[in-house]
Short mmCIF file of C-alpha atoms and ligand atoms in Angstrom, two decimals:
data_model
loop_
_atom_site.label_atom_id
_atom_site.label_comp_id
_atom_site.label_asym_id
_atom_site.label_seq_id
_atom_site.Cartn_x
_atom_site.Cartn_y
_atom_site.Cartn_z
CA MET A 1049 10.14 -18.23 -11.57
CA ASP A 1050 10.40 -16.06 -14.68
CA ARG A 1051 8.56 -17.72 -17.57
CA VAL A 1052 6.26 -17.44 -20.46
CA LEU A 1053 2.75 -18.92 -20.31
CA ARG A 1054 1.19 -19.87 -23.57
CA GLY A 1055 -2.52 -20.38 -23.98
CA ARG A 1056 -5.74 -18.63 -24.94
CA VAL A 1057 -5.22 -15.35 -23.04
CA LEU A 1058 -8.25 -13.32 -21.78
CA GLY A 1059 -8.37 -10.19 -19.71
CA PHE A 1060 -10.44 -6.92 -19.49
CA ALA A 1061 -9.15 -3.55 -20.46
CA ARG A 1062 -12.31 -2.05 -19.05
CA GLU A 1063 -15.91 -2.89 -18.00
CA PRO A 1064 -17.87 -4.48 -20.81
CA GLN A 1065 -20.95 -2.53 -21.87
CA GLY A 1066 -22.92 -5.54 -23.15
CA VAL A 1067 -22.64 -9.11 -24.35
CA ASP A 1068 -21.26 -7.89 -27.70
CA ASP A 1069 -18.65 -5.50 -26.27
CA LEU A 1070 -15.61 -7.54 -27.31
CA ALA A 1071 -13.66 -4.35 -27.58
CA ALA A 1072 -13.48 -4.38 -23.70
CA LEU A 1073 -11.44 -7.64 -23.97
CA THR A 1074 -7.69 -8.20 -24.06
CA TRP A 1075 -7.95 -11.48 -26.06
CA PHE A 1076 -5.23 -13.50 -27.82
CA GLU A 1077 -6.30 -16.83 -29.25
CA ASP A 1078 -2.75 -18.09 -29.54
CA GLY A 1079 -1.56 -15.83 -26.75
CA ALA A 1080 1.21 -15.60 -24.12
CA ILE A 1081 2.11 -13.76 -20.90
CA ALA A 1082 5.73 -13.15 -20.08
CA ILE A 1083 6.40 -13.01 -16.39
CA ARG A 1084 9.54 -11.45 -14.80
CA GLY A 1085 10.11 -10.98 -11.15
CA GLY A 1086 6.51 -12.17 -10.42
CA LEU A 1087 5.12 -9.29 -12.64
CA ILE A 1088 3.52 -9.35 -15.93
CA ALA A 1089 6.14 -8.19 -18.34
CA ALA A 1090 4.37 -8.56 -21.74
CA VAL A 1091 1.06 -9.91 -23.07
CA GLY A 1092 0.21 -10.49 -26.62
CA ASP A 1093 0.35 -13.04 -29.57
CA TYR A 1094 2.54 -15.86 -28.63
CA ALA A 1095 4.99 -15.23 -31.55
CA GLU A 1096 5.37 -11.57 -30.51
CA VAL A 1097 5.90 -12.39 -26.82
CA ALA A 1098 8.25 -15.09 -27.60
CA ARG A 1099 10.28 -12.72 -29.77
CA GLN A 1100 10.49 -10.21 -26.90
CA ALA A 1101 11.41 -12.83 -24.36
CA PRO A 1102 13.80 -15.36 -26.01
CA ASP A 1103 15.40 -16.09 -22.69
CA LEU A 1104 12.35 -17.37 -20.91
CA ALA A 1105 11.08 -21.06 -20.79
CA VAL A 1106 7.65 -21.60 -22.05
CA THR A 1107 4.85 -23.32 -20.10
CA ASP A 1108 2.35 -24.43 -22.74
CA HIS A 1109 -1.22 -24.39 -21.43
CA ARG A 1110 -2.88 -24.67 -24.87
CA PRO A 1111 -5.86 -25.12 -25.37
CA HIS A 1112 -6.75 -23.68 -21.99
CA LEU A 1113 -7.69 -20.22 -21.01
CA ILE A 1114 -5.39 -17.97 -19.07
CA LEU A 1115 -7.05 -15.22 -17.10
CA PRO A 1116 -6.30 -12.91 -14.10
CA GLY A 1117 -6.79 -14.84 -10.93
CA PHE A 1118 -10.24 -14.65 -9.41
CA ILE A 1119 -10.99 -12.20 -6.61
CA ASP A 1120 -13.49 -12.89 -3.80
CA ALA A 1121 -14.63 -9.65 -2.29
CA HIS A 1122 -16.33 -11.06 0.91
CA ILE A 1123 -15.51 -14.26 2.64
CA HIS A 1124 -15.27 -15.46 6.36
CA PHE A 1125 -11.93 -17.11 7.23
CA PRO A 1126 -13.43 -19.00 10.28
CA GLN A 1127 -16.49 -20.47 8.44
CA GLY A 1128 -14.96 -23.24 6.38
CA GLN A 1129 -16.50 -25.90 8.63
CA ILE A 1130 -20.04 -24.44 8.72
CA VAL A 1131 -20.78 -24.52 5.00
CA GLY A 1132 -24.07 -26.29 4.52
CA SER A 1133 -25.49 -25.84 8.02
CA TRP A 1134 -29.21 -26.72 7.80
CA GLY A 1135 -32.38 -24.97 8.61
CA GLU A 1136 -31.87 -21.38 9.67
CA GLN A 1137 -31.95 -17.80 8.35
CA LEU A 1138 -29.36 -15.16 9.22
CA LEU A 1139 -29.76 -14.34 12.84
CA ASP A 1140 -30.47 -17.92 14.04
CA TRP A 1141 -27.81 -19.22 11.65
CA LEU A 1142 -25.26 -16.98 13.35
CA ASN A 1143 -26.28 -18.10 16.80
CA THR A 1144 -26.63 -21.78 16.12
CA TYR A 1145 -23.71 -22.44 13.78
CA THR A 1146 -21.46 -19.44 13.20
CA PHE A 1147 -20.63 -18.17 16.54
CA PRO A 1148 -19.73 -21.56 18.06
CA ALA A 1149 -17.40 -22.23 15.12
CA GLU A 1150 -15.74 -18.84 15.41
CA THR A 1151 -15.11 -19.37 19.12
CA ARG A 1152 -12.46 -22.01 18.30
CA PHE A 1153 -10.27 -19.50 16.50
CA ALA A 1154 -9.02 -18.25 19.76
CA ASP A 1155 -6.79 -21.31 19.59
CA ARG A 1156 -3.75 -20.64 17.30
CA ALA A 1157 -3.31 -24.32 16.48
CA HIS A 1158 -6.78 -24.63 15.21
CA ALA A 1159 -6.56 -21.26 13.32
CA ASP A 1160 -3.30 -22.34 11.71
CA ARG A 1161 -4.78 -25.67 10.49
CA MET A 1162 -7.90 -23.85 9.20
CA ALA A 1163 -5.59 -21.31 7.40
CA GLY A 1164 -3.92 -24.04 5.48
CA ALA A 1165 -7.30 -25.54 4.42
CA PHE A 1166 -8.64 -22.05 3.56
CA PHE A 1167 -5.96 -21.12 1.16
CA ASP A 1168 -5.78 -24.63 -0.31
CA LEU A 1169 -9.51 -24.23 -1.20
CA LEU A 1170 -9.17 -20.60 -2.48
CA LEU A 1171 -6.19 -21.56 -4.80
CA ALA A 1172 -7.89 -24.77 -5.90
CA ASN A 1173 -10.71 -22.66 -7.17
CA GLY A 1174 -8.47 -20.13 -8.88
CA THR A 1175 -9.01 -17.39 -6.32
CA THR A 1176 -5.80 -15.49 -5.77
CA THR A 1177 -7.13 -12.62 -3.69
CA ALA A 1178 -9.90 -12.43 -1.07
CA SER A 1179 -11.09 -9.96 1.49
CA ALA A 1180 -11.84 -12.10 4.59
CA PHE A 1181 -13.43 -11.49 7.91
CA CYS A 1182 -11.28 -13.21 10.49
CA SER A 1183 -12.69 -13.96 13.95
CA VAL A 1184 -12.66 -11.45 16.87
CA HIS A 1185 -9.39 -12.99 18.08
CA PRO A 1186 -6.12 -11.46 16.90
CA THR A 1187 -4.70 -14.90 16.81
CA SER A 1188 -6.97 -15.63 13.86
CA VAL A 1189 -5.63 -12.67 11.94
CA ASP A 1190 -2.06 -13.69 12.70
CA ALA A 1191 -2.78 -17.25 11.47
CA TYR A 1192 -4.43 -15.94 8.28
CA PHE A 1193 -1.76 -13.52 7.27
CA THR A 1194 1.08 -15.77 8.21
CA GLU A 1195 -0.13 -18.48 5.95
CA ALA A 1196 -0.95 -16.09 3.16
CA GLU A 1197 2.57 -14.65 3.36
CA ARG A 1198 4.10 -18.15 3.28
CA ARG A 1199 2.30 -18.80 0.07
CA GLY A 1200 3.13 -15.42 -1.40
CA LEU A 1201 -0.57 -14.33 -1.81
CA ARG A 1202 -2.11 -10.97 -1.96
CA MET A 1203 -4.82 -11.26 0.68
CA LEU A 1204 -6.89 -8.78 2.58
CA GLY A 1205 -8.66 -9.28 5.94
CA GLY A 1206 -9.08 -8.05 9.44
CA LYS A 1207 -10.35 -8.98 12.95
CA VAL A 1208 -14.12 -8.52 13.30
CA LEU A 1209 -15.14 -5.98 15.88
CA MET A 1210 -18.03 -7.33 18.02
CA ASP A 1211 -18.73 -6.35 21.60
CA ARG A 1212 -22.52 -7.38 22.07
CA ASN A 1213 -25.17 -9.85 21.05
CA ALA A 1214 -22.64 -12.69 20.75
CA PRO A 1215 -21.28 -15.22 23.27
CA GLU A 1216 -18.86 -13.92 25.85
CA ALA A 1217 -15.94 -15.79 24.22
CA LEU A 1218 -16.51 -13.81 21.04
CA ARG A 1219 -16.91 -10.36 22.54
CA ASP A 1220 -14.22 -7.70 22.60
CA THR A 1221 -14.71 -4.19 24.00
CA PRO A 1222 -14.49 -0.84 22.25
CA GLN A 1223 -11.02 -0.36 23.72
CA THR A 1224 -9.63 -3.78 22.90
CA ALA A 1225 -11.27 -3.54 19.44
CA TYR A 1226 -9.25 -0.47 18.84
CA ASP A 1227 -6.04 -1.53 20.44
CA ASP A 1228 -5.99 -4.97 18.88
CA SER A 1229 -6.89 -3.54 15.44
CA MET A 1230 -4.20 -0.84 15.68
CA ALA A 1231 -1.67 -3.57 16.63
CA LEU A 1232 -2.72 -5.84 13.77
CA ILE A 1233 -2.58 -2.99 11.29
CA ALA A 1234 0.99 -2.08 12.40
CA ARG A 1235 1.95 -5.82 12.09
CA TRP A 1236 0.41 -6.65 8.87
CA HIS A 1237 -0.77 -3.79 6.70
CA GLY A 1238 1.56 -3.36 3.78
CA ARG A 1239 3.83 -6.18 4.96
CA GLY A 1240 4.54 -8.08 1.75
CA ARG A 1241 1.18 -8.53 -0.03
CA ALA A 1242 -0.96 -8.28 3.09
CA GLY A 1243 -3.70 -5.64 3.37
CA TYR A 1244 -5.71 -4.95 6.53
CA VAL A 1245 -9.34 -4.26 6.39
CA ILE A 1246 -11.22 -2.59 9.26
CA SER A 1247 -13.99 -5.02 9.99
CA PRO A 1248 -16.91 -4.02 12.23
CA ARG A 1249 -19.04 -7.18 11.84
CA PHE A 1250 -22.36 -5.46 11.63
CA ALA A 1251 -24.43 -2.91 13.65
CA ILE A 1252 -26.13 -5.65 15.70
CA THR A 1253 -22.89 -6.86 17.25
CA SER A 1254 -21.39 -3.46 17.93
CA THR A 1255 -22.38 -0.90 20.60
CA PRO A 1256 -22.41 2.80 19.70
CA ALA A 1257 -19.11 2.99 21.65
CA GLN A 1258 -17.56 0.34 19.50
CA MET A 1259 -18.82 2.14 16.32
CA GLU A 1260 -16.89 5.15 17.72
CA ALA A 1261 -13.78 2.95 17.99
CA ALA A 1262 -14.39 1.84 14.29
CA GLN A 1263 -14.55 5.49 13.33
CA ALA A 1264 -11.28 6.25 15.27
CA LEU A 1265 -9.62 3.44 13.41
CA THR A 1266 -10.67 4.78 9.99
CA GLN A 1267 -9.55 8.27 11.06
CA ALA A 1268 -6.13 6.87 12.05
CA HIS A 1269 -5.93 4.97 8.81
CA PRO A 1270 -8.04 6.69 6.20
CA ASP A 1271 -6.34 4.62 3.40
CA LEU A 1272 -7.69 1.30 4.70
CA LEU A 1273 -10.82 -0.48 3.35
CA ILE A 1274 -13.66 -1.15 5.71
CA GLN A 1275 -15.97 -4.18 5.43
CA THR A 1276 -19.24 -4.87 7.05
CA HIS A 1277 -22.68 -6.29 6.44
CA LEU A 1278 -25.81 -4.41 5.46
CA SER A 1279 -29.54 -5.08 4.80
CA GLU A 1280 -29.18 -8.83 4.27
CA ASN A 1281 -32.29 -9.96 6.02
CA ARG A 1282 -35.54 -8.29 7.23
CA ALA A 1283 -35.15 -9.42 10.88
CA GLU A 1284 -31.62 -8.15 10.85
CA ILE A 1285 -32.62 -4.70 9.57
CA ASP A 1286 -35.44 -4.39 12.14
CA LEU A 1287 -33.10 -5.33 15.00
CA ALA A 1288 -30.24 -3.08 13.87
CA CYS A 1289 -32.61 -0.12 13.51
CA SER A 1290 -34.13 -0.79 16.89
CA LEU A 1291 -30.62 -0.72 18.38
CA TYR A 1292 -29.83 2.65 16.78
CA PRO A 1293 -33.23 4.35 17.06
CA GLN A 1294 -31.68 7.80 16.22
CA ALA A 1295 -30.40 6.56 12.79
CA ASP A 1296 -32.45 7.19 9.58
CA GLY A 1297 -32.34 3.47 8.55
CA TYR A 1298 -29.62 0.76 8.50
CA LEU A 1299 -27.05 2.40 6.26
CA ASP A 1300 -27.28 5.65 8.23
CA ILE A 1301 -25.96 3.78 11.28
CA TYR A 1302 -22.68 3.29 9.49
CA ALA A 1303 -22.83 6.71 7.86
CA ARG A 1304 -23.09 8.38 11.31
CA TYR A 1305 -19.78 6.98 12.23
CA GLY A 1306 -18.07 8.00 9.05
CA LEU A 1307 -17.82 4.43 7.73
CA VAL A 1308 -19.51 4.98 4.36
CA GLY A 1309 -17.17 6.14 1.59
CA PRO A 1310 -15.25 4.75 -1.38
CA GLY A 1311 -13.35 2.28 0.75
CA ALA A 1312 -16.58 0.73 2.24
CA LEU A 1313 -17.46 -2.88 1.27
CA LEU A 1314 -21.16 -3.40 2.13
CA GLY A 1315 -21.84 -7.13 2.20
CA HIS A 1316 -25.23 -8.18 0.83
CA SER A 1317 -26.94 -4.74 0.58
CA ILE A 1318 -30.25 -6.43 -0.55
CA HIS A 1319 -33.17 -4.63 0.95
CA LEU A 1320 -32.02 -1.01 0.35
CA THR A 1321 -34.29 2.03 0.32
CA GLY A 1322 -34.21 4.58 -2.39
CA ARG A 1323 -32.47 6.96 0.00
CA GLU A 1324 -29.85 4.37 0.88
CA ARG A 1325 -29.15 3.69 -2.85
CA ALA A 1326 -28.71 7.43 -3.39
CA VAL A 1327 -26.23 7.63 -0.42
CA ILE A 1328 -24.31 4.67 -1.75
CA ALA A 1329 -24.09 6.20 -5.15
CA GLU A 1330 -23.15 9.67 -3.79
CA THR A 1331 -20.40 8.24 -1.46
CA GLY A 1332 -18.90 5.69 -3.85
CA ALA A 1333 -19.36 2.86 -1.43
CA HIS A 1334 -19.53 -0.77 -2.68
CA PRO A 1335 -22.34 -3.18 -2.23
CA VAL A 1336 -20.99 -6.73 -2.41
CA HIS A 1337 -23.28 -9.37 -3.93
CA CYS A 1338 -23.14 -12.78 -2.20
CA PRO A 1339 -25.42 -14.79 -4.41
CA THR A 1340 -25.10 -18.28 -3.21
CA SER A 1341 -25.26 -17.11 0.42
CA ASN A 1342 -28.37 -15.10 -0.29
CA MET A 1343 -30.09 -18.21 -1.77
CA PHE A 1344 -28.89 -20.42 1.09
CA LEU A 1345 -30.05 -18.24 3.88
CA GLY A 1346 -33.19 -17.14 1.99
CA SER A 1347 -32.04 -13.61 2.32
CA GLY A 1348 -33.28 -12.04 -0.84
CA LEU A 1349 -32.49 -10.92 -4.42
CA PHE A 1350 -29.61 -8.46 -5.00
CA ASP A 1351 -30.52 -5.77 -7.56
CA GLU A 1352 -27.33 -5.97 -9.69
CA ALA A 1353 -28.72 -4.17 -12.74
CA GLY A 1354 -30.66 -1.53 -10.75
CA LEU A 1355 -27.69 -0.51 -8.65
CA ARG A 1356 -25.41 -0.49 -11.72
CA GLY A 1357 -27.95 1.77 -13.41
CA GLN A 1358 -27.42 4.30 -10.54
CA GLY A 1359 -23.69 4.29 -11.30
CA ILE A 1360 -22.86 2.10 -8.32
CA LEU A 1361 -19.84 -0.31 -8.52
CA SER A 1362 -20.76 -3.56 -6.73
CA GLY A 1363 -18.48 -6.44 -5.81
CA ILE A 1364 -19.24 -10.20 -5.99
CA ALA A 1365 -18.27 -12.81 -3.37
CA THR A 1366 -18.79 -16.30 -2.11
CA ASP A 1367 -19.59 -15.33 1.50
CA ILE A 1368 -18.34 -18.69 2.76
CA GLY A 1369 -19.70 -20.14 5.19
CA ALA A 1370 -23.24 -19.00 4.34
CA GLY A 1371 -22.10 -19.34 0.81
CA MET A 1372 -22.59 -22.74 -0.99
CA SER A 1373 -19.47 -22.83 -3.06
CA TRP A 1374 -15.76 -21.61 -2.85
CA SER A 1375 -15.76 -21.16 -6.63
CA MET A 1376 -16.14 -17.73 -8.19
CA LEU A 1377 -17.29 -19.57 -11.38
CA ARG A 1378 -20.20 -21.05 -9.42
CA THR A 1379 -20.77 -17.69 -7.74
CA ALA A 1380 -21.09 -15.97 -11.12
CA GLY A 1381 -23.49 -18.66 -12.25
CA ALA A 1382 -25.60 -18.10 -9.17
CA ALA A 1383 -25.65 -14.31 -9.84
CA TYR A 1384 -26.98 -15.14 -13.25
CA SER A 1385 -29.85 -17.06 -11.70
CA ILE A 1386 -30.59 -14.34 -9.24
CA ALA A 1387 -30.65 -11.77 -12.09
CA GLN A 1388 -32.99 -14.07 -14.04
CA LEU A 1389 -35.48 -14.11 -11.04
CA GLN A 1390 -35.71 -10.31 -11.45
CA GLY A 1391 -35.89 -10.33 -15.31
CA GLN A 1392 -32.27 -9.16 -15.48
CA LYS A 1393 -29.54 -10.56 -17.66
CA LEU A 1394 -26.04 -10.85 -16.30
CA ASP A 1395 -23.94 -11.54 -19.39
CA PRO A 1396 -20.79 -13.69 -19.44
CA LEU A 1397 -18.30 -10.92 -20.35
CA ARG A 1398 -19.55 -8.86 -17.44
CA ALA A 1399 -19.47 -11.93 -15.16
CA PHE A 1400 -15.74 -12.66 -15.91
CA TRP A 1401 -14.94 -8.91 -15.72
CA TRP A 1402 -16.79 -8.83 -12.35
CA ILE A 1403 -14.80 -11.69 -10.72
CA THR A 1404 -11.47 -10.29 -12.03
CA ARG A 1405 -11.01 -6.56 -12.83
CA GLY A 1406 -14.33 -5.50 -11.41
CA ASN A 1407 -13.63 -6.78 -7.92
CA ALA A 1408 -10.13 -5.48 -8.21
CA GLU A 1409 -11.55 -2.04 -8.71
CA VAL A 1410 -13.93 -2.48 -5.82
CA LEU A 1411 -10.96 -3.33 -3.64
CA GLY A 1412 -8.91 -0.38 -5.04
CA LEU A 1413 -6.30 -2.74 -6.39
CA ALA A 1414 -6.85 -2.64 -10.15
CA ASP A 1415 -3.27 -1.26 -10.57
CA ARG A 1416 -1.86 -4.45 -9.15
CA ILE A 1417 -4.30 -7.42 -9.71
CA GLY A 1418 -7.31 -8.40 -11.70
CA THR A 1419 -5.86 -7.36 -15.07
CA LEU A 1420 -3.18 -8.38 -17.59
CA ASP A 1421 -1.68 -4.97 -17.71
CA PRO A 1422 2.07 -5.12 -17.88
CA GLY A 1423 3.57 -4.25 -14.52
CA SER A 1424 0.67 -5.88 -12.69
CA GLU A 1425 1.20 -8.89 -10.42
CA ALA A 1426 1.19 -12.29 -12.25
CA ASP A 1427 -1.76 -13.80 -10.32
CA LEU A 1428 -3.36 -15.95 -12.89
CA VAL A 1429 -5.75 -18.80 -13.34
CA VAL A 1430 -5.74 -21.35 -16.12
CA LEU A 1431 -9.10 -22.88 -17.08
CA ASP A 1432 -9.72 -26.13 -18.85
CA SER A 1433 -13.16 -25.66 -20.47
CA ARG A 1434 -13.46 -29.46 -20.95
CA ALA A 1435 -12.41 -30.63 -17.62
CA THR A 1436 -15.42 -32.70 -16.83
CA PRO A 1437 -17.68 -34.99 -18.90
CA ASP A 1438 -20.59 -32.45 -18.82
CA LEU A 1439 -18.26 -29.55 -19.69
CA ALA A 1440 -16.72 -31.52 -22.60
CA LEU A 1441 -20.06 -32.64 -23.98
CA ARG A 1442 -21.46 -29.05 -23.75
CA MET A 1443 -18.35 -27.41 -25.18
CA GLU A 1444 -18.59 -29.54 -28.39
CA ALA A 1445 -21.56 -27.21 -29.18
CA ALA A 1446 -20.14 -24.02 -27.89
CA ARG A 1447 -20.52 -21.33 -30.57
CA ASP A 1448 -18.05 -18.76 -29.52
CA LEU A 1449 -15.90 -17.46 -26.58
CA LYS A 1450 -18.99 -15.87 -24.88
CA ASP A 1451 -20.78 -19.21 -25.00
CA GLU A 1452 -17.76 -20.93 -23.62
CA LEU A 1453 -17.42 -18.50 -20.67
CA PHE A 1454 -21.12 -18.67 -19.81
CA VAL A 1455 -21.06 -22.39 -19.69
CA LEU A 1456 -18.03 -22.27 -17.41
CA THR A 1457 -20.16 -20.28 -14.95
CA VAL A 1458 -22.92 -22.83 -15.12
CA LEU A 1459 -20.99 -26.13 -15.10
CA GLY A 1460 -17.46 -25.11 -13.98
CA ASP A 1461 -15.93 -25.17 -10.52
CA ASP A 1462 -12.50 -26.20 -9.13
CA ARG A 1463 -12.35 -29.06 -11.54
CA ALA A 1464 -12.05 -26.59 -14.43
CA VAL A 1465 -9.03 -24.87 -12.76
CA ALA A 1466 -5.95 -26.45 -14.36
CA GLU A 1467 -3.49 -24.28 -12.59
CA THR A 1468 -3.36 -21.11 -10.39
CA TYR A 1469 -0.34 -18.80 -10.31
CA ALA A 1470 0.59 -16.31 -7.65
CA MET A 1471 3.35 -13.87 -8.63
CA GLY A 1472 4.22 -16.29 -11.48
CA ARG A 1473 4.55 -19.35 -9.27
CA PRO A 1474 2.19 -22.41 -9.74
CA VAL A 1475 0.24 -22.66 -6.47
CA LYS A 1476 -2.76 -24.90 -7.13
CA PRO A 1477 -2.66 -27.68 -4.46
CA ARG A 1478 -2.26 -31.17 -5.80
N1 GUN B 2673 -23.98 -10.67 9.18
C1 GUN B 2673 -23.20 -10.64 10.33
N2 GUN B 2673 -22.28 -11.59 10.33
C2 GUN B 2673 -22.52 -12.36 9.35
C3 GUN B 2673 -21.86 -13.62 8.75
O1 GUN B 2673 -21.02 -14.16 9.33
N3 GUN B 2673 -22.40 -14.08 7.58
C4 GUN B 2673 -23.47 -13.51 6.95
N4 GUN B 2673 -23.92 -14.10 5.86
N5 GUN B 2673 -24.03 -12.39 7.47
C5 GUN B 2673 -23.53 -11.82 8.51
ZN1 ZN B 2674 -20.46 -12.10 5.32
#
């Protein structure tokens, strides 16, 4: 699968410091990426790359953009069939729609079929890595990683830990949560491209004894990421704090069990106190913005610029099935709107950095994915900025690259994804 891809090549060497910080870009108008053994071997002007790699066949994607594949920092594998479930906010939405859907993932055949659909949708949208919550059942994790491995994808995920405030069929125990997670870590973590994430669902569905089990897991595997939910909804915060009366706020519940550090991915993190923001900044933990989900469930406005101003590195994610779109382009567009509601401006360079290199940094994987650095894995997305009539009409009037990128986040989705590559292989479902 060695080849040269030719097109308008765009990546990020570092975090852009403003809408005019073009120096942060890796940008070649007539560019190319040489791929050998699934890795990026060279990036540059087409003429130069072609000279370096005369042996490689060229796939010509001009005039399309070629970028690092998109990364989704928070998604729920068992929730593909509850997108667009009407009428509830978080806690009632979980009980009414989410938990019944997740119950079905005890069945391996169902989980296998959903895994096929799940990765089809991610790849159709140009997403080459995601960090997923699977269901409580180890079968769901096996289905998830088996299908990811079959497709050669770098995927992260883990079984949710939940031993209360959920239907019987979705409850584990502190001991089975520990034992099953340890077995899954042994089976999957570091096998091929798989990465296991310790996944206590949220404080409401874990007893203190289970939080201790989560802590024991992180002590046994200090190199693993941890993902959970934090301060998404006011009723959720009140219930979580009432279940842990000794904790000094919601974040402190997790902190007491040693779960808050640079490997912590804190989904939503909307209604944070000043103290909680300071703790997140001090510990290097990562809030994860889920903009379409926060609009869908009426959860609130994520303070992207404010958190950044405190030196906090946040991720961005679809949060399917509360999220309204599988597309990281759409997700970035929604983040722009939520910023606008707070008088903030999310600029297009930052948005594209965020859904590629930024999320890779959040996941601790920027040495492998999210960039065009030679040696990194050739997970790429090819974008057709004129894919639809509305995009084509609008792009006639696009003034520059920034304009083009911004419009892609407003009007773009899977239809703008011309191809997706994983380790240099084309993987967009047809
Ligand atoms: N909090 C706990 N579980 C979930 C979930 O599945 N989705 C969302 N949006 N929030 C949660
Ligand atoms: Zn979530």
